[in-house]
Tab-separated table of C-alpha atoms and ligand atoms in Angstrom:
chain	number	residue	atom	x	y	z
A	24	UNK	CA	-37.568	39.775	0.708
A	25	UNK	CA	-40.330	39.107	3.233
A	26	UNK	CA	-42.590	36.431	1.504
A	27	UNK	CA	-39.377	34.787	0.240
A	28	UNK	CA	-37.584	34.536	3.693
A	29	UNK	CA	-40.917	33.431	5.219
A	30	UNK	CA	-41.230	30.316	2.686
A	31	UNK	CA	-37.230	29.310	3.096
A	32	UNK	CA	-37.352	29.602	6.536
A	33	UNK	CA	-40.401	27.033	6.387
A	34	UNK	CA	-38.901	24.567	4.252
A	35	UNK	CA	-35.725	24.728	6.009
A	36	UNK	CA	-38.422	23.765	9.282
A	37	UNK	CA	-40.239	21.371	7.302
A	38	UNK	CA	-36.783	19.943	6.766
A	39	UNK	CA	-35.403	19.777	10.061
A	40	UNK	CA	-38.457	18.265	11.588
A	41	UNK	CA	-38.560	15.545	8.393
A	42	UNK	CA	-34.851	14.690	8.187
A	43	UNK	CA	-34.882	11.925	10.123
A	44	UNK	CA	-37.445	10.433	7.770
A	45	UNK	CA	-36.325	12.075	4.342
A	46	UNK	CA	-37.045	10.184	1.339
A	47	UNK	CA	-37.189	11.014	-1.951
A	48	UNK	CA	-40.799	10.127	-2.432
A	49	UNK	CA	-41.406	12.522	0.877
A	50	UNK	CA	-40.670	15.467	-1.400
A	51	UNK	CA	-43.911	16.134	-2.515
A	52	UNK	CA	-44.519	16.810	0.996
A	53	UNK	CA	-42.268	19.790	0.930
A	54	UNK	CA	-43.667	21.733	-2.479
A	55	UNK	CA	-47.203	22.414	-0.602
A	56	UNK	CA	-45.507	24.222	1.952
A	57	UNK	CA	-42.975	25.907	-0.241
A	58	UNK	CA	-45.613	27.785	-2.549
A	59	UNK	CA	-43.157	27.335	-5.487
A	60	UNK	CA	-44.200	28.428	-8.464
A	61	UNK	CA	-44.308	25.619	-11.549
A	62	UNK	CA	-40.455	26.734	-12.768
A	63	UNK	CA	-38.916	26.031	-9.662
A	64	UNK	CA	-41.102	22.956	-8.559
A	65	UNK	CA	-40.002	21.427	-11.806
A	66	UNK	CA	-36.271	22.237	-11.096
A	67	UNK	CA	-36.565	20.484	-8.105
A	68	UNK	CA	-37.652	17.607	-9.201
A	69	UNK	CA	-34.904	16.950	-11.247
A	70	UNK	CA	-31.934	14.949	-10.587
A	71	UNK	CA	-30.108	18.610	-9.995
A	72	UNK	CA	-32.960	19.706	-7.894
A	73	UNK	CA	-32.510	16.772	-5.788
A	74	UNK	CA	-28.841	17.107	-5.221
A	75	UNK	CA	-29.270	21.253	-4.220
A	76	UNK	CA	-32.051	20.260	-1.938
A	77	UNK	CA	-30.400	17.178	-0.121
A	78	UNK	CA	-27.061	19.661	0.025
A	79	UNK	CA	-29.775	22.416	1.933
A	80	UNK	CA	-30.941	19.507	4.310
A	81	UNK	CA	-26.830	18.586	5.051
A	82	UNK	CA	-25.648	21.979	4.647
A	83	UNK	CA	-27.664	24.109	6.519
A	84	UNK	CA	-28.215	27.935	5.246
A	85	UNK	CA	-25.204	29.249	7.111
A	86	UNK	CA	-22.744	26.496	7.218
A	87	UNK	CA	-19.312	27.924	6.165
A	88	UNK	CA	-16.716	26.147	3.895
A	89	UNK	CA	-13.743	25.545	5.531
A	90	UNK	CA	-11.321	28.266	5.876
A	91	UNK	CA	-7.414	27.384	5.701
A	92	UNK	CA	-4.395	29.129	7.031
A	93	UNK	CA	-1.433	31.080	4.865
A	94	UNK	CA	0.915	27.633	5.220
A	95	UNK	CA	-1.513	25.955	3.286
A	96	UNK	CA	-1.291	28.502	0.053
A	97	UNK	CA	1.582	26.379	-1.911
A	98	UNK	CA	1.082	27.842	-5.160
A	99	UNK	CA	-0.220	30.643	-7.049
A	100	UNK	CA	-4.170	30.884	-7.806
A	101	UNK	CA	-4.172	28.420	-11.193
A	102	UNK	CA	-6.190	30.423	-13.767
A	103	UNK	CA	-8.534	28.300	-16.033
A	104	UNK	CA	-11.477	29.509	-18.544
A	105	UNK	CA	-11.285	33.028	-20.140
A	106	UNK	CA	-8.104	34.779	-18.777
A	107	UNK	CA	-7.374	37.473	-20.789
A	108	UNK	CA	-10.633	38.661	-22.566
A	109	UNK	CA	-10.226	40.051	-25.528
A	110	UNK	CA	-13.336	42.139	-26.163
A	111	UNK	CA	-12.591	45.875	-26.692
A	112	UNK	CA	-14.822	47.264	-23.865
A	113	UNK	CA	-12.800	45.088	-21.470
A	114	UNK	CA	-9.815	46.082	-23.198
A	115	UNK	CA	-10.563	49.451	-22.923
A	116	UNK	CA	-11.983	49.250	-19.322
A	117	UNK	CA	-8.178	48.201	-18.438
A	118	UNK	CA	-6.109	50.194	-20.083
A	119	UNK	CA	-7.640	53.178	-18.135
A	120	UNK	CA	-6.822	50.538	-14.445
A	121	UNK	CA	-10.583	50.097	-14.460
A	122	UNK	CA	-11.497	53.711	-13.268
A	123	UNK	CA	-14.082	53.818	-15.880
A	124	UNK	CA	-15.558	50.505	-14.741
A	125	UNK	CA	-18.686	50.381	-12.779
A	126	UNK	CA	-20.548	47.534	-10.740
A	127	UNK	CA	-24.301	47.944	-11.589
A	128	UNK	CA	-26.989	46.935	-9.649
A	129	UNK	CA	-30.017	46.240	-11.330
A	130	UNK	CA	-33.640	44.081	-11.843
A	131	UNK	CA	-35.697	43.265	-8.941
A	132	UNK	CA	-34.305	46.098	-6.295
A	133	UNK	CA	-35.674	49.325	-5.097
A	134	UNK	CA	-32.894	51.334	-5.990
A	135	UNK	CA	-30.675	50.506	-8.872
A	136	UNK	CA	-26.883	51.220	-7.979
A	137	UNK	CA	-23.697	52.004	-10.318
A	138	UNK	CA	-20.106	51.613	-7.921
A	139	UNK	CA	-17.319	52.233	-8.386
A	140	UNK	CA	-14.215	50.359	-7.714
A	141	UNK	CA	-13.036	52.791	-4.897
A	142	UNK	CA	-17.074	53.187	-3.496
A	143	UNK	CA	-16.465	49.004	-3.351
A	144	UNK	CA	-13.467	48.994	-1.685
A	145	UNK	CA	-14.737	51.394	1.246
A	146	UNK	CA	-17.191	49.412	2.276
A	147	UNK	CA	-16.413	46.189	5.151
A	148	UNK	CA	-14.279	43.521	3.710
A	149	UNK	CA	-14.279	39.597	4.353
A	150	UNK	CA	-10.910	37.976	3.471
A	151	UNK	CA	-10.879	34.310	3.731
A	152	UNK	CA	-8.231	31.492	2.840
A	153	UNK	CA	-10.625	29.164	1.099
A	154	UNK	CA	-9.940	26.183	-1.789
A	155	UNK	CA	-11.415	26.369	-5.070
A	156	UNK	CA	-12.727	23.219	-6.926
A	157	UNK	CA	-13.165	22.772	-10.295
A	158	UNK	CA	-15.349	20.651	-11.808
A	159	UNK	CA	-12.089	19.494	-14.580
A	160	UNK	CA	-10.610	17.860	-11.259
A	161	UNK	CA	-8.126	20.073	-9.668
A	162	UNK	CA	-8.282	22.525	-6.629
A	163	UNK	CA	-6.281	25.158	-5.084
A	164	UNK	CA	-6.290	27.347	-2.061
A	165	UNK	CA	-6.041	30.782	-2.201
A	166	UNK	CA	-6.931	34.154	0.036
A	167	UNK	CA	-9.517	36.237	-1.384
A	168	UNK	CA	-10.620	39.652	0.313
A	169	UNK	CA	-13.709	40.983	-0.903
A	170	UNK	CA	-16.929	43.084	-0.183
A	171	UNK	CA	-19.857	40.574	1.030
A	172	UNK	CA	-22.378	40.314	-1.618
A	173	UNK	CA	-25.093	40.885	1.118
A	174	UNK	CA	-24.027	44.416	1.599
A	175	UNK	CA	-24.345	45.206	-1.701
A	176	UNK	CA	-27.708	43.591	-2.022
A	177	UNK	CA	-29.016	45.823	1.309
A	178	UNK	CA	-27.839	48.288	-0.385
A	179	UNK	CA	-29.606	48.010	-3.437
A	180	UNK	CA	-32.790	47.013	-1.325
A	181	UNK	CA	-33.619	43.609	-3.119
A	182	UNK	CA	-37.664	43.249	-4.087
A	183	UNK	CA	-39.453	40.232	-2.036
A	184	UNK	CA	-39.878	38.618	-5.764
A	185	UNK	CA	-36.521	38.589	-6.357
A	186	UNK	CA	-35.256	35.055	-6.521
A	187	UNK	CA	-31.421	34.753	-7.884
A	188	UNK	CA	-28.549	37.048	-8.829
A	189	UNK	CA	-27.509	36.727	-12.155
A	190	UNK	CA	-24.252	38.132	-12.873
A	191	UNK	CA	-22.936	39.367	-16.285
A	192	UNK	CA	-19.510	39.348	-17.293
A	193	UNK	CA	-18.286	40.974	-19.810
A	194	UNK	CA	-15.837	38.079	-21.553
A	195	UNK	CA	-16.825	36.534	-24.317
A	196	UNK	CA	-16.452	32.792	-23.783
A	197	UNK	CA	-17.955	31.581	-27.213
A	198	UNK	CA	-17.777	33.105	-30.447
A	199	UNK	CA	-20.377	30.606	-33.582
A	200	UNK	CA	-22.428	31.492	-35.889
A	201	UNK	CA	-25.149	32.332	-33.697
A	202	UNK	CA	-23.268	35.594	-32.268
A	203	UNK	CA	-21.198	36.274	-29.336
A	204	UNK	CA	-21.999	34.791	-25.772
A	205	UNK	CA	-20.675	36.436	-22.645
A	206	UNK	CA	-20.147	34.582	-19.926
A	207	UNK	CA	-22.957	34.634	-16.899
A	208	UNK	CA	-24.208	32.810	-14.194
A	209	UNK	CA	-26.596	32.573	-11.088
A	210	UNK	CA	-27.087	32.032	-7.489
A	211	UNK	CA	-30.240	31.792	-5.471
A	212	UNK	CA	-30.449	34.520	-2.546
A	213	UNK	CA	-29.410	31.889	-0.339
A	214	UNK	CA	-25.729	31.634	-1.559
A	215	UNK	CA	-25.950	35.326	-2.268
A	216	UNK	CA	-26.724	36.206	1.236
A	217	UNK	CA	-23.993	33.910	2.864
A	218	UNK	CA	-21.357	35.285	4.910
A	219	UNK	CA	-18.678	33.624	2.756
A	220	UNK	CA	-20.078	34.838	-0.371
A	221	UNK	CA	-17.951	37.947	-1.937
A	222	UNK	CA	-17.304	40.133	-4.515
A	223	UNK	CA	-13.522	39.728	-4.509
A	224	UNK	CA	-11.228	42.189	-5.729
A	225	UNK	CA	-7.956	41.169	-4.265
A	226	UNK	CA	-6.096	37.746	-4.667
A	227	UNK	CA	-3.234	36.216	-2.036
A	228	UNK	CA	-2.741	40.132	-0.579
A	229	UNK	CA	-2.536	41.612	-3.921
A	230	UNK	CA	-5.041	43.202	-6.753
A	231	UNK	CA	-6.945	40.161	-8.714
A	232	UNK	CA	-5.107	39.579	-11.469
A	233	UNK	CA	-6.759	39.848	-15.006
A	234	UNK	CA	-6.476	36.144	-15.744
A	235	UNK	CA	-8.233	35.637	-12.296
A	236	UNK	CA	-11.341	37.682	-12.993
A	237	UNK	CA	-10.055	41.576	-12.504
A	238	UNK	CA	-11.588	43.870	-11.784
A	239	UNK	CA	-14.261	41.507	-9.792
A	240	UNK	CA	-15.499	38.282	-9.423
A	241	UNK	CA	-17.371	36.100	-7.563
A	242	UNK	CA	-16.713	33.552	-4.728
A	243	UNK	CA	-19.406	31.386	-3.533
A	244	UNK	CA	-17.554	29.106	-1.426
A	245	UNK	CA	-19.764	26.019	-1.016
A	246	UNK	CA	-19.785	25.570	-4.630
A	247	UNK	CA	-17.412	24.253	-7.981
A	248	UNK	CA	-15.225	26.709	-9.529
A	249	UNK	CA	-17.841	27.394	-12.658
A	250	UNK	CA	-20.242	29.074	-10.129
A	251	UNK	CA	-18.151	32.047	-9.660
A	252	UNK	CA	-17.900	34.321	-12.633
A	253	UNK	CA	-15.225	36.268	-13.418
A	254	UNK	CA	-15.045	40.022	-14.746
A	255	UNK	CA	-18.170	41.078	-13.963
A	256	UNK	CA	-20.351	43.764	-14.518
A	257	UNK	CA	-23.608	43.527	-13.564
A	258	UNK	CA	-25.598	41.831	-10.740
A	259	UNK	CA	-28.884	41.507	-11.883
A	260	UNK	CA	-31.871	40.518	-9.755
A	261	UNK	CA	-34.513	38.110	-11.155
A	262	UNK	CA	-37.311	35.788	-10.776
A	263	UNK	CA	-36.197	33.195	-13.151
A	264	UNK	CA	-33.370	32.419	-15.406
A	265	UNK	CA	-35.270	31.194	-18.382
A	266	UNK	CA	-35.061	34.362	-20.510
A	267	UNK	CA	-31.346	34.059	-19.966
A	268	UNK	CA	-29.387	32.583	-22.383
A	269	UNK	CA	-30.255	29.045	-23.001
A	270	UNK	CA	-32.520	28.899	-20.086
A	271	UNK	CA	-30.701	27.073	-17.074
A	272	UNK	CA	-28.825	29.441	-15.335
A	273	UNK	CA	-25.592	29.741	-16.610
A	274	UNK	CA	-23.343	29.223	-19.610
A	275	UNK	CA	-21.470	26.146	-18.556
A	276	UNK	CA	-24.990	24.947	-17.323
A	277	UNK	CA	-26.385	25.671	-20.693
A	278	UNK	CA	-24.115	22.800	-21.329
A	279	UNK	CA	-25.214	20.134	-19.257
A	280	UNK	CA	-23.539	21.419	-15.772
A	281	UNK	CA	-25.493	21.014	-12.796
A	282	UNK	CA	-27.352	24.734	-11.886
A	283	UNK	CA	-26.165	23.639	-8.281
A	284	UNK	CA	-22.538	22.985	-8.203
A	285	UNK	CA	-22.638	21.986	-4.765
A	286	UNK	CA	-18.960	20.431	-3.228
B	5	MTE	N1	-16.219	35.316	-16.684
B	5	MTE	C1	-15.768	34.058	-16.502
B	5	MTE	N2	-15.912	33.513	-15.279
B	5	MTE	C2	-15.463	32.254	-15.048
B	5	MTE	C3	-14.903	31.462	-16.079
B	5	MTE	C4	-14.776	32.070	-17.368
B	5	MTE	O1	-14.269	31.466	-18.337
B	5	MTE	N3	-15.228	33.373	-17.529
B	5	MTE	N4	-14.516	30.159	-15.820
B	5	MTE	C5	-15.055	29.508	-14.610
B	5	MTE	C6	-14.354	28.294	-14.207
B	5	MTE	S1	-14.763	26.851	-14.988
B	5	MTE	C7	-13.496	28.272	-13.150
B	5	MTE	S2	-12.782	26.836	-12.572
B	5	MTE	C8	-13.102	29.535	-12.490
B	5	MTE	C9	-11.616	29.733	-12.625
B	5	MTE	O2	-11.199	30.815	-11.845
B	5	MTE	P1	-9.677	31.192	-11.827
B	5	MTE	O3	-9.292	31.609	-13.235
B	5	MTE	O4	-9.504	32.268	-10.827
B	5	MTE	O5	-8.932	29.920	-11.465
B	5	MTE	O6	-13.740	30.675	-13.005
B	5	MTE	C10	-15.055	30.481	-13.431
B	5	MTE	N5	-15.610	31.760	-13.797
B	6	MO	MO1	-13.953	25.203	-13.626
């Protein structure tokens, strides 16, 4: 975590002292001190790499979406994408109220963990009354109570190389000739590490329903509704996404969808 910290902590410097005079070509300036390797410089200098790094110069690390109170829930958590998945471990994995189903832990951390639903709800919870974007055009607000993703990730002890979570679901969102494609999606350690940022299990006071993601799923607060997978499985820490599926993160971003779906 060390070496990583050490080179956010100076860009988010070198971006503080620079914002005044922030320009696109005064990016380059940045990558020096960054000591990115060729992926990730790349990324950046995308259109999408622009967008996530003028949101980090706005944003801040820390900032917090904005929280709302129980008046302004006026209707039910809408459920969009996959909402009852029909694959046969899932199935299986419900019929039994999840008690067979396991959170695991793995890639870049020192020690790989496997938790259960009970071992997650025992530890500190964050509930928040937050709104939830998606990218189709619509929003809702809805309370979510959850276990931070942070104190999972000290937990598992994450490995100064590691660079995103990837999570795994286990729906299958697209069925062609080339096989089966589960749903999955990453974060950097960033949006993994912010206080907002939980594994929720409950909805609106209540379990998460299946068609909202049960028995977990993700909220990351400061981004669209795509960037928080549903039904997951496994949290997987990596260096880079490109052995991952097509390459770029995700599965909606495998279709053109911005890695950072900054609001
Ligand atoms: N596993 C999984 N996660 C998912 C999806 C999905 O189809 N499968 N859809 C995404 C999209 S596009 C949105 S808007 C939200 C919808 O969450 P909701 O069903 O709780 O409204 O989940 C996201 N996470
Ligand atoms: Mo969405």
């Amino acid at each position: 975590m060390a070496k990583f910290q050490i080179n956010r902590r100076k860009f988010l410097t070198a971006a503080g002292l620079g914002a005044s005079g922030f320009t696109l070509s005064g990016c380059d300036a940045f990558d020096s001190q960054l000591g990115m390797g060729d992926g990730l410089r790349n990324f950046l200098e995308g259109a999408n790499g622009l967008t996530y790094r003028a949101q980090r110069l706005l944003a801040g690390r820390d900032t917090l979406a904005p929280e709302f109170s129980e008046a302004d829930i006026r209707q039910p958590m809408r459920p969009n994408g996959i909402t009852a998945p029909d694959d046969d471990t899932y199935k299986s994995l419900l019929t039994n109220n999840f008690v067979d189903w396991r959170l695991e832990v793995t890639g870049l951390v020192e020690k790989p963990l496997s938790l259960t639903r009970e071992q997650l709800l025992a530890m500190p919870s964050r509930t928040q009354i937050t709104r939830h974007d998606c990218v189709e055009g619509w929003s809702c607000i809805a309370k979510w109570t959850g276990t931070p993703l942070s104190l999972v990730l000290d937990q598992a002890v994450v490995k100064p190389q590691a660079r995103y979570v990837m999570f795994h679901c286990l729906d299958t969102i697209d069925r062609n000739l080339s096989g089966d494609i589960k749903y999955y999606g990453s974060i950097d350690l960033i949006d993994a590490r912010h206080p907002q940022t939980i594994l929720a299990y409950g909805l609106n006071g209540k379990p998460l329903p299946v068609e909202n993601g049960a028995p977990l799923r993700v909220r990351v607060e400061r981004q669209l509704g795509y960037k928080m997978p549903k039904y997951i499985q496994r949290v997987e820490l990596v260096d880079s996404f490109a052995n991952f599926g097509g390459g770029r993160g995700g599965y909606w971003e495998d279709y053109g969808y911005d890695w950072y779906g900054g609001i």
